[in-house]
GROMACS .gro file of C-alpha atoms in nm:
model
  310
    1MET     CA    1   0.000   0.000   0.000
    2GLY     CA    2   0.287   0.235   0.081
    3GLU     CA    3   0.427   0.200  -0.271
    4TYR     CA    4   0.085   0.271  -0.421
    5HIS     CA    5   0.052   0.601  -0.233
    6HIS     CA    6   0.409   0.697  -0.314
    7LEU     CA    7   0.363   0.638  -0.686
    8CYS     CA    8   0.024   0.803  -0.712
    9ASN     CA    9   0.053   1.072  -0.444
   10GLU     CA   10  -0.323   1.115  -0.482
   11SER     CA   11  -0.388   1.300  -0.152
   12ALA     CA   12  -0.133   1.573  -0.231
   13GLU     CA   13  -0.268   1.619  -0.583
   14LEU     CA   14  -0.626   1.645  -0.463
   15HIS     CA   15  -0.530   1.924  -0.221
   16GLU     CA   16  -0.338   2.120  -0.485
   17GLN     CA   17  -0.593   2.085  -0.765
   18THR     CA   18  -0.918   2.149  -0.578
   19VAL     CA   19  -0.991   2.492  -0.729
   20MET     CA   20  -0.888   2.382  -1.078
   21SER     CA   21  -1.098   2.067  -1.042
   22TYR     CA   22  -1.413   2.261  -0.953
   23ALA     CA   23  -1.371   2.495  -1.253
   24PHE     CA   24  -1.295   2.201  -1.484
   25ASN     CA   25  -1.596   2.003  -1.360
   26ILE     CA   26  -1.832   2.298  -1.413
   27PHE     CA   27  -1.700   2.328  -1.770
   28VAL     CA   28  -1.746   1.955  -1.836
   29VAL     CA   29  -2.097   1.941  -1.687
   30THR     CA   30  -2.203   2.241  -1.898
   31LEU     CA   31  -2.052   2.088  -2.214
   32SER     CA   32  -2.217   1.750  -2.141
   33LEU     CA   33  -2.560   1.907  -2.088
   34LEU     CA   34  -2.532   2.109  -2.410
   35MET     CA   35  -2.438   1.793  -2.603
   36ILE     CA   36  -2.718   1.586  -2.452
   37CYS     CA   37  -2.992   1.850  -2.485
   38GLY     CA   38  -2.893   1.964  -2.836
   39ASN     CA   39  -2.871   1.614  -2.981
   40LEU     CA   40  -3.184   1.504  -2.796
   41LEU     CA   41  -3.371   1.777  -2.985
   42VAL     CA   42  -3.243   1.633  -3.315
   43ILE     CA   43  -3.336   1.277  -3.215
   44ILE     CA   44  -3.689   1.370  -3.102
   45SER     CA   45  -3.743   1.582  -3.415
   46VAL     CA   46  -3.650   1.303  -3.658
   47ILE     CA   47  -3.847   1.036  -3.468
   48TYR     CA   48  -4.161   1.246  -3.402
   49PHE     CA   49  -4.218   1.447  -3.722
   50LYS     CA   50  -4.312   1.227  -4.019
   51GLN     CA   51  -4.183   1.486  -4.267
   52LEU     CA   52  -3.833   1.416  -4.135
   53HIS     CA   53  -3.860   1.040  -4.195
   54THR     CA   54  -3.612   1.036  -4.485
   55PRO     CA   55  -3.297   0.827  -4.549
   56THR     CA   56  -3.071   1.131  -4.501
   57ASN     CA   57  -3.235   1.225  -4.172
   58TYR     CA   58  -3.202   0.869  -4.040
   59LEU     CA   59  -2.827   0.904  -4.093
   60ILE     CA   60  -2.840   1.239  -3.913
   61LEU     CA   61  -3.031   1.062  -3.634
   62SER     CA   62  -2.756   0.802  -3.601
   63LEU     CA   63  -2.494   1.079  -3.585
   64ALA     CA   64  -2.699   1.259  -3.316
   65VAL     CA   65  -2.714   0.939  -3.106
   66THR     CA   66  -2.334   0.917  -3.130
   67ASP     CA   67  -2.293   1.280  -3.024
   68LEU     CA   68  -2.539   1.239  -2.736
   69LEU     CA   69  -2.348   0.936  -2.604
   70VAL     CA   70  -2.022   1.134  -2.609
   71GLY     CA   71  -2.185   1.384  -2.372
   72ALA     CA   72  -2.352   1.115  -2.159
   73LEU     CA   73  -2.065   0.864  -2.132
   74VAL     CA   74  -1.720   0.982  -2.244
   75LEU     CA   75  -1.715   1.325  -2.077
   76PRO     CA   76  -1.850   1.209  -1.736
   77PHE     CA   77  -1.601   0.918  -1.732
   78SER     CA   78  -1.320   1.162  -1.816
   79THR     CA   79  -1.425   1.388  -1.528
   80ILE     CA   80  -1.430   1.102  -1.276
   81LEU     CA   81  -1.087   0.989  -1.395
   82SER     CA   82  -0.949   1.342  -1.358
   83MET     CA   83  -1.059   1.335  -0.993
   84SER     CA   84  -0.892   0.997  -0.931
   85SER     CA   85  -0.557   1.002  -1.109
   86CYS     CA   86  -0.435   0.662  -0.986
   87TRP     CA   87  -0.454   0.385  -1.245
   88TYR     CA   88  -0.515   0.112  -0.985
   89SER     CA   89  -0.831   0.273  -0.846
   90SER     CA   90  -0.983   0.347  -1.189
   91TYR     CA   91  -0.841   0.080  -1.422
   92LEU     CA   92  -1.179  -0.059  -1.540
   93LEU     CA   93  -1.328   0.289  -1.575
   94CYS     CA   94  -1.026   0.399  -1.780
   95LYS     CA   95  -1.069   0.105  -2.018
   96MET     CA   96  -1.444   0.174  -2.048
   97ARG     CA   97  -1.377   0.540  -2.128
   98GLY     CA   98  -1.122   0.439  -2.393
   99LEU     CA   99  -1.366   0.187  -2.543
  100PHE     CA  100  -1.654   0.437  -2.569
  101ASP     CA  101  -1.422   0.712  -2.692
  102ILE     CA  102  -1.290   0.506  -2.985
  103LEU     CA  103  -1.634   0.355  -3.058
  104LEU     CA  104  -1.812   0.690  -3.077
  105CYS     CA  105  -1.538   0.875  -3.266
  106ALA     CA  106  -1.522   0.597  -3.527
  107SER     CA  107  -1.902   0.583  -3.543
  108SER     CA  108  -1.919   0.960  -3.604
  109ILE     CA  109  -1.685   0.956  -3.901
  110LEU     CA  110  -1.841   0.638  -4.048
  111ASN     CA  111  -2.185   0.799  -4.019
  112LEU     CA  112  -2.041   1.100  -4.203
  113CYS     CA  113  -1.911   0.855  -4.464
  114CYS     CA  114  -2.264   0.721  -4.509
  115ILE     CA  115  -2.404   1.076  -4.533
  116SER     CA  116  -2.149   1.159  -4.805
  117ILE     CA  117  -2.251   0.845  -4.999
  118ASP     CA  118  -2.617   0.945  -4.961
  119ARG     CA  119  -2.539   1.295  -5.094
  120TYR     CA  120  -2.332   1.150  -5.379
  121TYR     CA  121  -2.628   0.954  -5.513
  122ALA     CA  122  -2.867   1.245  -5.451
  123VAL     CA  123  -2.654   1.485  -5.657
  124CYS     CA  124  -2.473   1.263  -5.908
  125HIS     CA  125  -2.751   1.009  -5.973
  126PRO     CA  126  -3.077   1.192  -5.889
  127LEU     CA  127  -3.295   0.976  -6.116
  128THR     CA  128  -3.199   0.652  -5.943
  129TYR     CA  129  -3.150   0.800  -5.591
  130THR     CA  130  -3.483   0.683  -5.447
  131THR     CA  131  -3.429   0.327  -5.565
  132LYS     CA  132  -3.066   0.296  -5.455
  133ILE     CA  133  -3.088   0.487  -5.124
  134ASN     CA  134  -3.404   0.386  -4.938
  135VAL     CA  135  -3.482   0.327  -4.569
  136ARG     CA  136  -3.366  -0.037  -4.580
  137VAL     CA  137  -3.031   0.058  -4.736
  138THR     CA  138  -2.987   0.344  -4.488
  139LEU     CA  139  -3.053   0.117  -4.188
  140ALA     CA  140  -2.803  -0.135  -4.327
  141MET     CA  141  -2.542   0.143  -4.356
  142ILE     CA  142  -2.606   0.248  -3.995
  143VAL     CA  143  -2.574  -0.111  -3.866
  144VAL     CA  144  -2.247  -0.162  -4.060
  145SER     CA  145  -2.108   0.170  -3.928
  146TRP     CA  146  -2.178   0.084  -3.564
  147THR     CA  147  -2.057  -0.277  -3.603
  148LEU     CA  148  -1.724  -0.176  -3.760
  149SER     CA  149  -1.679   0.093  -3.492
  150ALA     CA  150  -1.745  -0.160  -3.214
  151LEU     CA  151  -1.496  -0.412  -3.361
  152LEU     CA  152  -1.230  -0.141  -3.396
  153ALA     CA  153  -1.287  -0.015  -3.040
  154ILE     CA  154  -1.274  -0.364  -2.888
  155SER     CA  155  -0.958  -0.459  -3.081
  156ILE     CA  156  -0.768  -0.141  -2.987
  157THR     CA  157  -0.883  -0.131  -2.623
  158GLY     CA  158  -0.844  -0.504  -2.563
  159ARG     CA  159  -0.493  -0.518  -2.707
  160GLY     CA  160  -0.344  -0.313  -2.424
  161ILE     CA  161  -0.532  -0.463  -2.127
  162SER     CA  162  -0.238  -0.653  -1.976
  163GLN     CA  163   0.044  -0.426  -2.088
  164ASN     CA  164   0.005  -0.143  -1.836
  165ASN     CA  165   0.163  -0.072  -1.501
  166LEU     CA  166  -0.090  -0.026  -1.222
  167SER     CA  167   0.096   0.281  -1.096
  168GLN     CA  168   0.039   0.471  -1.421
  169ARG     CA  169  -0.220   0.737  -1.479
  170CYS     CA  170  -0.516   0.688  -1.710
  171ALA     CA  171  -0.399   0.872  -2.020
  172ILE     CA  172  -0.651   1.068  -2.225
  173PHE     CA  173  -0.467   0.943  -2.534
  174ILE     CA  174  -0.210   0.678  -2.627
  175ALA     CA  175   0.062   0.773  -2.875
  176THR     CA  176   0.284   0.471  -2.938
  177LYS     CA  177   0.397   0.285  -3.249
  178GLU     CA  178   0.170  -0.003  -3.145
  179SER     CA  179  -0.136   0.224  -3.133
  180SER     CA  180  -0.063   0.405  -3.462
  181PRO     CA  181  -0.284   0.176  -3.682
  182GLY     CA  182  -0.588   0.287  -3.476
  183PRO     CA  183  -0.606   0.648  -3.606
  184ILE     CA  184  -0.541   0.525  -3.962
  185PHE     CA  185  -0.858   0.310  -3.964
  186GLU     CA  186  -1.049   0.532  -3.720
  187PHE     CA  187  -0.990   0.866  -3.891
  188TYR     CA  188  -0.753   0.900  -4.187
  189ILE     CA  189  -0.897   0.643  -4.430
  190PRO     CA  190  -1.265   0.746  -4.374
  191ALA     CA  191  -1.168   1.116  -4.395
  192ILE     CA  192  -0.993   1.063  -4.730
  193ILE     CA  193  -1.296   0.870  -4.861
  194ILE     CA  194  -1.535   1.147  -4.749
  195LEU     CA  195  -1.324   1.426  -4.899
  196THR     CA  196  -1.293   1.236  -5.229
  197ILE     CA  197  -1.671   1.188  -5.247
  198TYR     CA  198  -1.743   1.554  -5.168
  199LEU     CA  199  -1.494   1.671  -5.431
  200LYS     CA  200  -1.678   1.454  -5.683
  201ILE     CA  201  -2.009   1.602  -5.565
  202LEU     CA  202  -1.868   1.954  -5.603
  203MET     CA  203  -1.756   1.886  -5.960
  204VAL     CA  204  -2.096   1.742  -6.057
  205ALA     CA  205  -2.278   2.025  -5.878
  206LYS     CA  206  -2.087   2.286  -6.079
  207LYS     CA  207  -2.190   2.115  -6.405
  208GLN     CA  208  -2.550   2.101  -6.287
  209ALA     CA  209  -2.540   2.468  -6.185
  210ARG     CA  210  -2.443   2.569  -6.539
  211ARG     CA  211  -2.735   2.370  -6.681
  212ILE     CA  212  -2.994   2.514  -6.443
  213GLN     CA  213  -2.880   2.876  -6.421
  214ASN     CA  214  -3.228   2.991  -6.503
  215THR     CA  215  -3.384   2.772  -6.234
  216ILE     CA  216  -3.300   2.975  -5.925
  217LYS     CA  217  -3.523   2.770  -5.694
  218SER     CA  218  -3.347   2.444  -5.783
  219LYS     CA  219  -3.008   2.597  -5.713
  220ALA     CA  220  -3.126   2.730  -5.377
  221THR     CA  221  -3.272   2.394  -5.276
  222PHE     CA  222  -2.952   2.216  -5.369
  223SER     CA  223  -2.726   2.459  -5.186
  224LYS     CA  224  -2.926   2.452  -4.860
  225SER     CA  225  -2.937   2.074  -4.840
  226ASN     CA  226  -2.587   1.980  -4.946
  227ILE     CA  227  -2.383   2.276  -4.823
  228THR     CA  228  -2.522   2.225  -4.471
  229LEU     CA  229  -2.407   1.863  -4.462
  230ALA     CA  230  -2.071   1.971  -4.606
  231ILE     CA  231  -2.042   2.220  -4.317
  232VAL     CA  232  -2.114   1.937  -4.068
  233LEU     CA  233  -1.825   1.745  -4.228
  234GLY     CA  234  -1.601   2.053  -4.223
  235VAL     CA  235  -1.671   2.120  -3.855
  236PHE     CA  236  -1.589   1.756  -3.775
  237LEU     CA  237  -1.255   1.773  -3.959
  238VAL     CA  238  -1.161   2.107  -3.798
  239CYS     CA  239  -1.235   1.966  -3.452
  240TRP     CA  240  -1.066   1.626  -3.486
  241THR     CA  241  -0.776   1.675  -3.732
  242PRO     CA  242  -0.547   1.858  -3.481
  243PHE     CA  243  -0.576   1.569  -3.233
  244PHE     CA  244  -0.516   1.284  -3.481
  245LEU     CA  245  -0.237   1.476  -3.654
  246SER     CA  246  -0.055   1.547  -3.326
  247VAL     CA  247  -0.097   1.186  -3.204
  248GLY     CA  248   0.033   1.060  -3.540
  249LEU     CA  249   0.341   1.283  -3.522
  250GLN     CA  250   0.400   1.186  -3.159
  251SER     CA  251   0.373   0.811  -3.230
  252MET     CA  252   0.634   0.838  -3.507
  253GLY     CA  253   0.877   0.976  -3.249
  254LYS     CA  254   0.995   1.260  -3.474
  255PHE     CA  255   0.814   1.536  -3.284
  256THR     CA  256   0.761   1.594  -2.914
  257ILE     CA  257   0.427   1.761  -2.852
  258PRO     CA  258   0.336   1.866  -2.495
  259VAL     CA  259   0.077   1.639  -2.333
  260ALA     CA  260  -0.136   1.942  -2.237
  261VAL     CA  261  -0.158   2.047  -2.603
  262ILE     CA  262  -0.270   1.702  -2.721
  263GLU     CA  263  -0.524   1.684  -2.437
  264ALA     CA  264  -0.659   2.026  -2.541
  265PHE     CA  265  -0.695   1.897  -2.899
  266LYS     CA  266  -0.882   1.595  -2.761
  267TRP     CA  267  -1.131   1.820  -2.584
  268LEU     CA  268  -1.170   2.021  -2.906
  269GLY     CA  269  -1.259   1.694  -3.079
  270TRP     CA  270  -1.515   1.601  -2.815
  271SER     CA  271  -1.674   1.949  -2.839
  272ASN     CA  272  -1.771   1.866  -3.198
  273SER     CA  273  -2.061   1.666  -3.054
  274MET     CA  274  -2.212   1.993  -2.929
  275LEU     CA  275  -2.178   2.180  -3.260
  276ASN     CA  276  -2.377   1.962  -3.503
  277PRO     CA  277  -2.724   2.049  -3.359
  278LEU     CA  278  -2.631   2.419  -3.382
  279VAL     CA  279  -2.547   2.372  -3.752
  280TYR     CA  280  -2.884   2.201  -3.816
  281ALA     CA  281  -3.073   2.473  -3.624
  282PHE     CA  282  -2.894   2.751  -3.810
  283PHE     CA  283  -2.919   2.616  -4.166
  284TYR     CA  284  -3.232   2.394  -4.170
  285ARG     CA  285  -3.563   2.576  -4.135
  286TRP     CA  286  -3.755   2.252  -4.069
  287PHE     CA  287  -3.522   2.161  -3.784
  288ARG     CA  288  -3.557   2.513  -3.641
  289GLN     CA  289  -3.936   2.483  -3.644
  290ALA     CA  290  -3.922   2.132  -3.497
  291PHE     CA  291  -3.695   2.255  -3.215
  292LYS     CA  292  -3.933   2.545  -3.137
  293MET     CA  293  -4.233   2.310  -3.118
  294ILE     CA  294  -4.048   2.071  -2.886
  295LEU     CA  295  -3.905   2.342  -2.656
  296SER     CA  296  -4.241   2.520  -2.630
  297GLY     CA  297  -4.409   2.191  -2.533
  298LYS     CA  298  -4.652   2.213  -2.825
  299ILE     CA  299  -4.601   1.848  -2.923
  300PHE     CA  300  -4.737   1.745  -2.580
  301GLN     CA  301  -5.065   1.931  -2.640
  302GLY     CA  302  -5.181   1.713  -2.928
  303ASP     CA  303  -5.070   1.505  -3.226
  304PHE     CA  304  -4.853   1.727  -3.446
  305SER     CA  305  -4.652   1.447  -3.609
  306ASN     CA  306  -4.803   1.526  -3.952
  307THR     CA  307  -4.722   1.897  -3.927
  308THR     CA  308  -4.564   2.047  -4.239
  309LEU     CA  309  -4.236   2.200  -4.126
  310LEU     CA  310  -4.154   2.499  -4.348
   0.00000   0.00000   0.00000
């Protein structure tokens, strides 16, 4: 027991970090609540309003579930671990946090992959879109995304179960040569696929824009639907690229990046889960109206599921 206290020095750290811990916990609780409430609005909107029962919105629903779980699971676990820095006392919790973190991050980007595929067929093959991308296909894409994410999370988390010293802290990230394949499958490959698809969409959209220059309404409809989803992708890449890039450089051993900087990038990545509902509310009128009806309690006063959201 003496060695455990000497290595961890938990009592001294708790005394020194009390003020910082309170401020940090208030920040995390606020961020978690914003994530949960914002994404809950998206989930209720898609499930309740029949107008929103479309293949694209089911993919948005899956992404919102992912973002909600980040706020409900990953952030609270991270807060508890920050209060108890000793590996021995929080080993299982640390592994659970790592599992959910990898699962939900991978699920987010794979859901974005599915959304980009959906948009590709909508823009590049509009005549066959409804036959190729229907509810059954969308649900299959969601199941595959979550299954692949779960397999990746279990393989990465399980591989290091017996390799750690009990006196170590629970790291918010792992940057070793052994862990380097994780980010490649979790982030880089899906990101390259998504960017390639969106570049193809952009090229086709420009050709379409030239053909329908006189049809202003068609151009406006296209831009609102597809640009918004492109912004969701852009926000995701802005939030997560700094973390995966810094971990990649660190794992190669060619650059030494301060731990505090990488941890800050990790929190930036997690904050992405709060931003998506704001993007939907700002750019989609039907989501804005749905949010207003839910927040005002109107949906509890009668059956408004068939309401036309303008």
